[in-house]
Coordinates of C-alpha atoms in Angstrom, one line a residue:
M1 CA 143.5 273.8 131.2
H2 CA 146.9 274.9 131.6
T3 CA 149.3 272.4 133.2
W4 CA 153.0 271.7 134.3
P5 CA 153.1 268.3 132.5
N6 CA 153.1 265.4 134.9
L7 CA 156.1 263.6 134.2
L8 CA 154.3 260.2 134.3
S9 CA 151.2 261.1 132.2
S10 CA 151.8 260.1 128.8
S11 CA 151.5 256.4 127.5
S12 CA 154.8 256.8 125.4
T13 CA 157.9 255.2 127.0
G14 CA 160.6 256.2 124.6
P15 CA 163.9 257.2 125.0
G16 CA 164.3 260.6 126.2
H17 CA 160.4 261.1 127.1
P18 CA 160.3 263.1 130.5
S19 CA 158.7 260.2 131.9
H20 CA 162.2 259.0 132.2
R21 CA 163.8 261.7 134.0
M22 CA 163.3 263.3 137.1
P23 CA 162.9 266.9 137.7
E24 CA 166.6 268.6 137.5
G25 CA 167.6 272.2 137.5
P26 CA 166.3 273.2 134.2
E27 CA 162.7 271.6 135.0
L28 CA 162.6 273.5 138.0
H29 CA 163.4 276.5 136.4
L30 CA 160.9 275.9 133.7
A31 CA 158.2 275.0 136.3
S32 CA 158.8 278.5 138.2
H33 CA 158.3 280.3 134.9
F34 CA 154.9 278.1 134.3
V35 CA 153.7 279.5 137.6
N36 CA 154.5 283.0 137.2
E37 CA 153.0 283.0 133.5
A38 CA 150.0 281.2 134.6
C39 CA 149.1 282.8 137.6
R40 CA 150.1 286.2 136.7
E41 CA 146.6 287.8 136.3
L42 CA 145.0 285.6 138.9
V43 CA 143.7 286.5 142.5
F44 CA 143.4 283.3 144.7
G45 CA 141.3 283.1 147.8
G46 CA 140.6 281.2 150.9
C47 CA 142.4 278.4 152.6
V48 CA 145.3 276.3 151.1
E49 CA 143.9 272.6 151.0
K50 CA 146.3 269.4 151.6
S51 CA 145.4 266.0 150.8
P52 CA 144.7 263.7 153.6
V53 CA 147.0 261.2 152.2
S54 CA 150.2 263.3 152.3
R55 CA 152.8 263.5 155.1
N56 CA 154.1 266.9 154.3
P57 CA 153.0 269.7 156.8
E58 CA 149.7 271.5 156.7
V59 CA 149.6 275.2 155.4
P60 CA 148.3 277.7 157.8
F61 CA 147.6 280.2 155.4
E62 CA 144.3 282.1 154.7
S63 CA 143.5 285.1 152.6
S64 CA 140.5 286.6 150.8
A65 CA 143.0 287.8 148.3
Y66 CA 146.5 287.1 147.4
H67 CA 148.7 286.6 144.4
I68 CA 151.3 283.5 143.9
S69 CA 155.0 283.7 142.3
A70 CA 157.7 281.4 142.2
L71 CA 161.4 281.4 142.0
A72 CA 163.3 278.3 141.4
R73 CA 167.2 277.9 142.8
G74 CA 168.9 274.3 141.8
K75 CA 166.6 271.4 142.6
E76 CA 164.0 274.0 144.8
L77 CA 161.1 276.0 144.0
R78 CA 159.9 279.0 146.3
L79 CA 156.3 279.6 146.1
T80 CA 155.4 282.9 147.7
L81 CA 151.7 283.7 148.8
S82 CA 151.6 287.5 148.9
P83 CA 147.9 288.8 150.3
L84 CA 146.5 292.0 148.4
P85 CA 145.8 295.2 150.2
G86 CA 142.6 295.0 152.1
A87 CA 142.4 291.4 151.9
Q88 CA 141.1 289.9 155.4
P89 CA 142.2 288.5 157.7
P90 CA 145.3 290.7 157.6
R91 CA 148.6 289.1 157.7
G92 CA 151.7 288.7 155.9
P93 CA 153.1 286.8 153.3
L94 CA 153.9 283.2 153.2
A95 CA 156.7 281.3 151.6
L96 CA 157.1 277.4 151.0
V97 CA 160.0 275.9 149.4
F98 CA 159.3 272.6 147.4
R99 CA 161.7 269.6 146.3
F100 CA 160.0 267.9 143.6
G101 CA 161.4 264.2 144.2
M102 CA 160.9 262.1 141.6
T103 CA 157.5 262.9 139.6
G104 CA 156.3 266.7 141.4
S105 CA 154.7 269.1 139.1
F106 CA 152.5 272.1 139.1
Q107 CA 149.2 272.0 137.3
L108 CA 146.3 274.9 137.0
V109 CA 143.1 273.0 136.4
P110 CA 139.3 273.7 136.9
S111 CA 138.5 273.4 140.9
D112 CA 135.7 271.0 140.1
A113 CA 138.3 268.7 137.8
L114 CA 141.3 268.2 140.3
P115 CA 143.8 265.5 138.8
P116 CA 144.8 262.4 141.0
H117 CA 147.7 263.0 143.2
A118 CA 146.8 266.7 144.0
H119 CA 148.6 266.8 147.2
L120 CA 148.6 270.8 147.9
R121 CA 146.0 273.0 146.2
F122 CA 145.6 276.8 146.0
Y123 CA 141.9 278.1 144.6
T124 CA 141.1 281.1 142.9
A125 CA 138.7 283.7 144.3
P126 CA 135.4 284.0 143.3
P127 CA 133.7 284.3 140.8
D128 CA 133.4 281.4 138.9
P129 CA 134.8 279.6 137.0
R130 CA 137.1 278.9 139.8
L131 CA 140.8 277.2 139.2
A132 CA 143.3 275.6 141.3
L133 CA 147.1 275.5 141.2
C134 CA 147.8 272.0 142.3
F135 CA 151.1 270.5 143.4
V136 CA 150.8 267.0 141.8
D137 CA 153.0 263.9 142.9
I138 CA 152.5 260.5 142.1
R139 CA 155.1 258.7 144.2
R140 CA 154.7 261.5 146.9
F141 CA 158.6 261.8 147.2
G142 CA 158.1 265.5 146.8
H143 CA 158.4 267.7 149.9
W144 CA 157.4 271.3 151.0
D145 CA 158.9 273.2 153.9
L146 CA 157.4 276.4 155.4
G147 CA 159.2 279.7 155.9
G148 CA 160.7 279.9 152.2
K149 CA 164.2 279.0 153.4
W150 CA 166.5 276.9 150.8
Q151 CA 167.6 273.7 152.2
P152 CA 170.8 274.1 154.1
G153 CA 173.9 273.1 152.7
R154 CA 172.9 273.4 149.0
G155 CA 175.4 275.0 146.8
P156 CA 174.7 278.1 144.6
C157 CA 172.4 277.2 141.6
V158 CA 174.5 276.4 138.5
L159 CA 171.7 278.1 136.1
L160 CA 171.3 281.1 137.8
E161 CA 174.2 281.8 140.3
Y162 CA 177.0 280.8 138.0
E163 CA 179.7 283.4 139.3
Q164 CA 178.6 282.3 143.1
F165 CA 179.0 278.6 141.7
R166 CA 182.4 278.9 140.3
L167 CA 184.0 281.6 142.3
C168 CA 182.2 281.7 145.8
P169 CA 185.0 281.6 148.7
S170 CA 182.6 279.6 150.9
R171 CA 182.4 275.9 151.4
E172 CA 180.3 275.5 148.3
N173 CA 182.7 276.5 145.9
V174 CA 184.0 273.6 143.9
L175 CA 188.0 274.0 143.4
R176 CA 188.6 275.6 147.0
N177 CA 187.3 272.0 148.5
L178 CA 188.9 269.5 146.5
A179 CA 190.1 268.0 149.6
D180 CA 186.5 267.1 150.4
K181 CA 186.0 263.4 150.7
A182 CA 183.2 263.8 148.1
F183 CA 185.7 263.8 145.4
D184 CA 187.4 260.8 146.2
R185 CA 184.5 259.4 144.4
P186 CA 184.0 258.9 140.7
I187 CA 183.3 262.1 139.0
C188 CA 180.0 260.9 137.9
E189 CA 178.6 260.3 141.7
A190 CA 180.4 263.7 142.9
L191 CA 178.1 265.6 140.0
L192 CA 175.2 264.4 141.7
D193 CA 176.4 266.1 145.1
Q194 CA 174.0 269.1 145.7
R195 CA 176.3 270.7 147.8
F196 CA 178.6 271.6 144.9
F197 CA 176.3 270.9 141.9
N198 CA 173.1 272.3 142.7
G199 CA 170.7 271.6 139.8
I200 CA 172.7 268.9 138.2
G201 CA 170.9 265.6 138.0
N202 CA 170.9 262.2 135.9
Y203 CA 170.7 263.2 132.3
L204 CA 172.5 266.2 132.9
R205 CA 175.7 264.5 134.1
A206 CA 175.6 262.1 131.4
E207 CA 175.4 264.9 128.7
I208 CA 178.2 266.9 130.7
L209 CA 180.7 264.1 130.9
Y210 CA 180.2 262.9 127.3
R211 CA 180.4 266.3 125.7
L212 CA 184.1 266.4 127.4
K213 CA 184.7 262.8 126.6
I214 CA 185.5 262.1 130.6
P215 CA 184.9 258.4 131.6
P216 CA 182.1 258.7 134.2
F217 CA 184.2 256.5 136.8
E218 CA 187.2 258.8 136.9
K219 CA 188.0 260.1 140.2
A220 CA 186.5 263.2 140.3
R221 CA 189.6 265.2 142.1
T222 CA 191.5 264.0 139.1
V223 CA 189.1 265.5 136.9
L224 CA 189.0 268.8 138.9
E225 CA 192.1 269.3 139.5
A226 CA 193.1 269.7 135.9
L227 CA 190.9 272.8 135.8
Q228 CA 193.4 274.3 138.3
Q229 CA 196.1 274.0 135.8
R230 CA 194.2 275.3 132.9
R231 CA 195.2 279.2 132.5
P232 CA 194.8 280.9 129.2
S233 CA 198.1 282.3 128.1
P234 CA 198.5 286.0 128.8
E235 CA 199.7 286.9 125.6
L236 CA 195.9 286.1 124.1
T237 CA 193.8 289.3 123.9
L238 CA 190.2 289.4 125.9
S239 CA 188.5 288.5 122.9
Q240 CA 190.6 285.3 121.9
K241 CA 190.2 284.3 125.6
I242 CA 186.6 284.5 125.2
R243 CA 186.8 282.6 121.9
A244 CA 188.9 280.0 123.5
K245 CA 186.6 279.7 126.2
L246 CA 183.5 279.1 123.8
Q247 CA 185.2 276.5 121.8
N248 CA 187.0 274.5 124.4
P249 CA 184.2 274.8 127.6
D250 CA 185.4 273.1 131.0
L251 CA 183.1 271.0 133.2
L252 CA 182.2 273.7 135.4
E253 CA 181.2 276.1 132.3
L254 CA 179.1 272.9 131.1
C255 CA 177.5 272.8 134.2
H256 CA 176.1 276.2 133.6
S257 CA 175.6 276.0 129.6
V258 CA 174.5 272.3 129.4
P259 CA 171.2 273.1 131.7
K260 CA 170.7 276.5 130.0
E261 CA 170.6 274.6 126.6
V262 CA 167.4 272.5 128.0
V263 CA 165.8 276.2 129.2
Q264 CA 166.4 277.4 125.8
L265 CA 164.5 274.8 123.9
G266 CA 161.5 276.7 124.6
G267 CA 158.0 275.9 125.7
K268 CA 158.1 272.5 124.0
G269 CA 156.6 270.1 126.3
Y270 CA 156.2 272.5 129.3
G271 CA 153.6 274.8 128.1
P272 CA 150.1 274.2 128.2
E273 CA 148.4 271.0 127.2
S274 CA 151.6 269.3 126.0
T275 CA 151.7 266.2 123.9
E276 CA 154.0 263.8 122.9
E277 CA 155.0 265.7 120.1
D278 CA 156.2 268.5 122.2
F279 CA 158.8 266.3 123.5
A280 CA 160.6 265.8 120.5
A281 CA 162.7 269.0 120.7
F282 CA 164.3 267.6 124.1
R283 CA 164.9 263.6 122.5
A284 CA 166.8 265.5 119.4
W285 CA 169.0 267.4 122.0
L286 CA 170.1 264.6 123.7
Q287 CA 173.4 263.2 122.8
C288 CA 174.4 260.6 125.3
Y289 CA 171.5 259.7 127.8
G290 CA 169.6 256.8 126.6
T291 CA 170.7 257.1 123.1
S292 CA 171.5 254.3 120.7
G293 CA 175.3 253.4 121.1
M294 CA 175.9 254.3 124.3
S295 CA 176.6 252.2 127.5
S296 CA 175.3 252.3 130.8
L297 CA 176.3 251.1 134.1
R298 CA 174.8 251.9 137.9
D299 CA 177.0 253.8 140.2
R300 CA 177.0 252.4 144.2
H301 CA 173.9 254.4 144.7
G302 CA 171.8 252.5 142.0
R303 CA 171.6 255.5 139.8
T304 CA 172.2 254.6 135.8
I305 CA 174.9 256.4 134.5
W306 CA 175.3 256.7 130.4
F307 CA 178.3 257.0 128.4
Q308 CA 180.4 256.0 125.4
G309 CA 183.9 254.2 125.9
D310 CA 185.8 253.2 128.8
P311 CA 183.8 253.8 132.1
G312 CA 187.0 254.5 134.2
P313 CA 189.1 253.1 136.7
L314 CA 186.7 253.4 139.7
A315 CA 183.8 251.4 137.7
P316 CA 182.0 249.0 139.9
K317 CA 183.6 245.7 140.4
G318 CA 182.0 242.8 138.4
G319 CA 179.6 245.4 136.7
K320 CA 178.9 245.0 133.0
S321 CA 178.0 247.4 130.9
R322 CA 175.4 247.2 128.2
K323 CA 175.0 249.3 124.9
K324 CA 171.8 250.6 124.0
K325 CA 170.6 249.0 120.9
S326 CA 169.8 250.8 117.9
K327 CA 166.3 252.4 117.4
G328 CA 164.8 249.5 115.2
A329 CA 166.1 246.8 117.8
Q330 CA 164.4 248.9 120.8
R331 CA 161.5 247.0 122.6
G332 CA 158.2 248.6 121.9
P333 CA 156.6 250.7 124.5
E334 CA 154.4 247.8 125.5
D335 CA 157.3 245.9 126.6
Q336 CA 159.5 248.5 128.5
V337 CA 159.5 248.8 132.0
E338 CA 160.9 252.2 134.0
D339 CA 163.2 249.4 135.7
P340 CA 163.8 246.1 135.1
P341 CA 162.7 243.5 137.8
P342 CA 165.7 241.7 139.6
P343 CA 166.4 238.2 138.5
N344 CA 163.9 235.4 139.9
K345 CA 165.7 233.8 142.9
A346 CA 163.5 231.3 143.4
P347 CA 164.8 227.6 143.2
S348 CA 164.0 225.9 139.9
R349 CA 161.3 223.5 139.1
T350 CA 163.8 220.8 138.9
R351 CA 165.4 222.0 142.5
R352 CA 162.2 222.2 143.8
A353 CA 161.0 218.7 143.3
R354 CA 164.5 217.5 144.8
R355 CA 163.8 219.5 148.0
G356 CA 160.1 218.5 147.7
L357 CA 158.9 222.0 147.9
P358 CA 155.6 222.9 146.0
E359 CA 155.4 224.7 142.8
Q360 CA 154.6 228.5 142.7
T361 CA 151.7 229.5 140.9
A362 CA 151.8 232.9 138.8
A363 CA 150.2 235.0 141.3
Q364 CA 152.8 233.8 144.1
Q365 CA 155.5 234.7 142.1
P366 CA 157.9 237.3 143.5
K367 CA 157.5 240.7 141.7
G368 CA 160.1 243.2 140.7
T369 CA 159.8 247.0 141.5
S370 CA 160.5 249.8 139.3
L371 CA 160.6 252.2 142.5
Q372 CA 164.2 252.9 143.4
R373 CA 165.3 254.2 146.7
D374 CA 164.7 258.0 147.0
P375 CA 167.0 259.3 150.0
E376 CA 164.3 261.8 150.9
A377 CA 161.6 259.4 151.1
P378 CA 160.2 257.6 154.2
R379 CA 161.2 253.9 154.4
V380 CA 158.7 251.5 153.3
P381 CA 159.3 247.7 155.0
E382 CA 159.6 245.1 152.2
K383 CA 157.2 242.6 152.4
G384 CA 157.5 238.7 152.0
K385 CA 161.5 239.0 151.9
R386 CA 163.1 235.6 151.7
R387 CA 166.4 235.1 153.5
R388 CA 168.8 234.4 150.5
Q389 CA 170.2 230.8 150.6
P390 CA 173.7 230.0 151.2
A391 CA 175.7 229.2 147.9
T392 CA 176.1 225.7 147.7
S393 CA 179.5 226.1 146.1
G394 CA 181.0 228.3 148.6
R395 CA 181.5 230.9 146.2
R396 CA 179.1 234.0 145.5
R397 CA 178.8 234.9 141.9
P398 CA 179.7 238.5 141.1
Q399 CA 176.4 240.6 140.8
K400 CA 176.1 242.1 137.4
I401 CA 175.1 245.7 136.9
K402 CA 171.9 245.9 134.7
A403 CA 171.3 248.1 131.7
D404 CA 167.9 249.5 131.4
T405 CA 165.9 252.2 129.9
P406 CA 166.6 255.7 131.5
S407 CA 164.6 255.3 134.2
L408 CA 163.7 257.7 137.1
E409 CA 166.1 258.1 139.7
P410 CA 166.3 259.0 143.2
E411 CA 166.4 262.6 143.8
E412 CA 170.0 263.4 144.8
T413 CA 170.0 265.5 148.2
S414 CA 173.0 267.7 149.5
A415 CA 174.2 264.5 151.1
S416 CA 174.6 262.1 148.5

């Protein structure tokens, strides 16, 4: 069985395990590589099958024989279905663009052993044994669009379109658009704006800022304007300029080179039948995200940013950063959760007695959720939400920003 690993399939929840990170630019790039390698010699046939629970569009495609290929760009992946000569019924190719959401992945499995949550299936043509290429998405925040067009507004891919990302004169370019209000925000939030940083996500932003010793809540415009003043001396030779760039890369250069490092880790964790041991290379590569001694805060979108030292002048007011404990003091996998539940705001037993309220049983206690809001996901109404009681003292206590393990973060869209 060939699989692009399910991001929540492993039982281990140690720091740096892919179950803690959403698919970002490198993961989409590696997913396209997996599809191209696994499907290169395969011939698919028949209809494309969608699960009845998926809210994504039906894929009106049928062919007796077709090939599948993939191409990634930032946080999107284009899948192209190309009929072979003589295939019936006669028709042209069809392209779909996928966004993986929080848990999207591709798996190639026997057709009679489909994995749970396989929401789109492409079957190989007879004879047996038949296989199925599946788009698997546990939380159903992933999406696909027909037609093959990249989502409007996303900038050039930081991995594969670096020249356009840095130098393109259009509105996606960073340094030519510093007047955009997106750069009024902290640099850690601006890095998730896919109009400018297509492919950068939560773990990548932490690693990039850490290497440059940039406080995550420094104003983005302040950080980026400094790049405009950074000009190499005209007296340097070309080789000296190149050496200086390699030794002292700037933020835009790291937006390309850091994701590239993840891809260059090789097939560990991304090839067939991956195991927990395959992810050791990625965990060893991490310098900041979820590692011991690092602090964490939540930005205004609720996403956790990991950093070292001063958070910066735009840090959330009332926010309290926490340091990651050393490995020996970490909780075991059975104690860790993807996102800590909110504090219990129900009245204490003493206050209940004073008010004459019935005590709650264990089954009635409010439950926390590990599911953070995804901007691309449909809103689900909260059940049983209580109104907050007014504070008796007339003052509201500042909300603390909680530290947590590197949890799954909502996907950043072009608008975020």
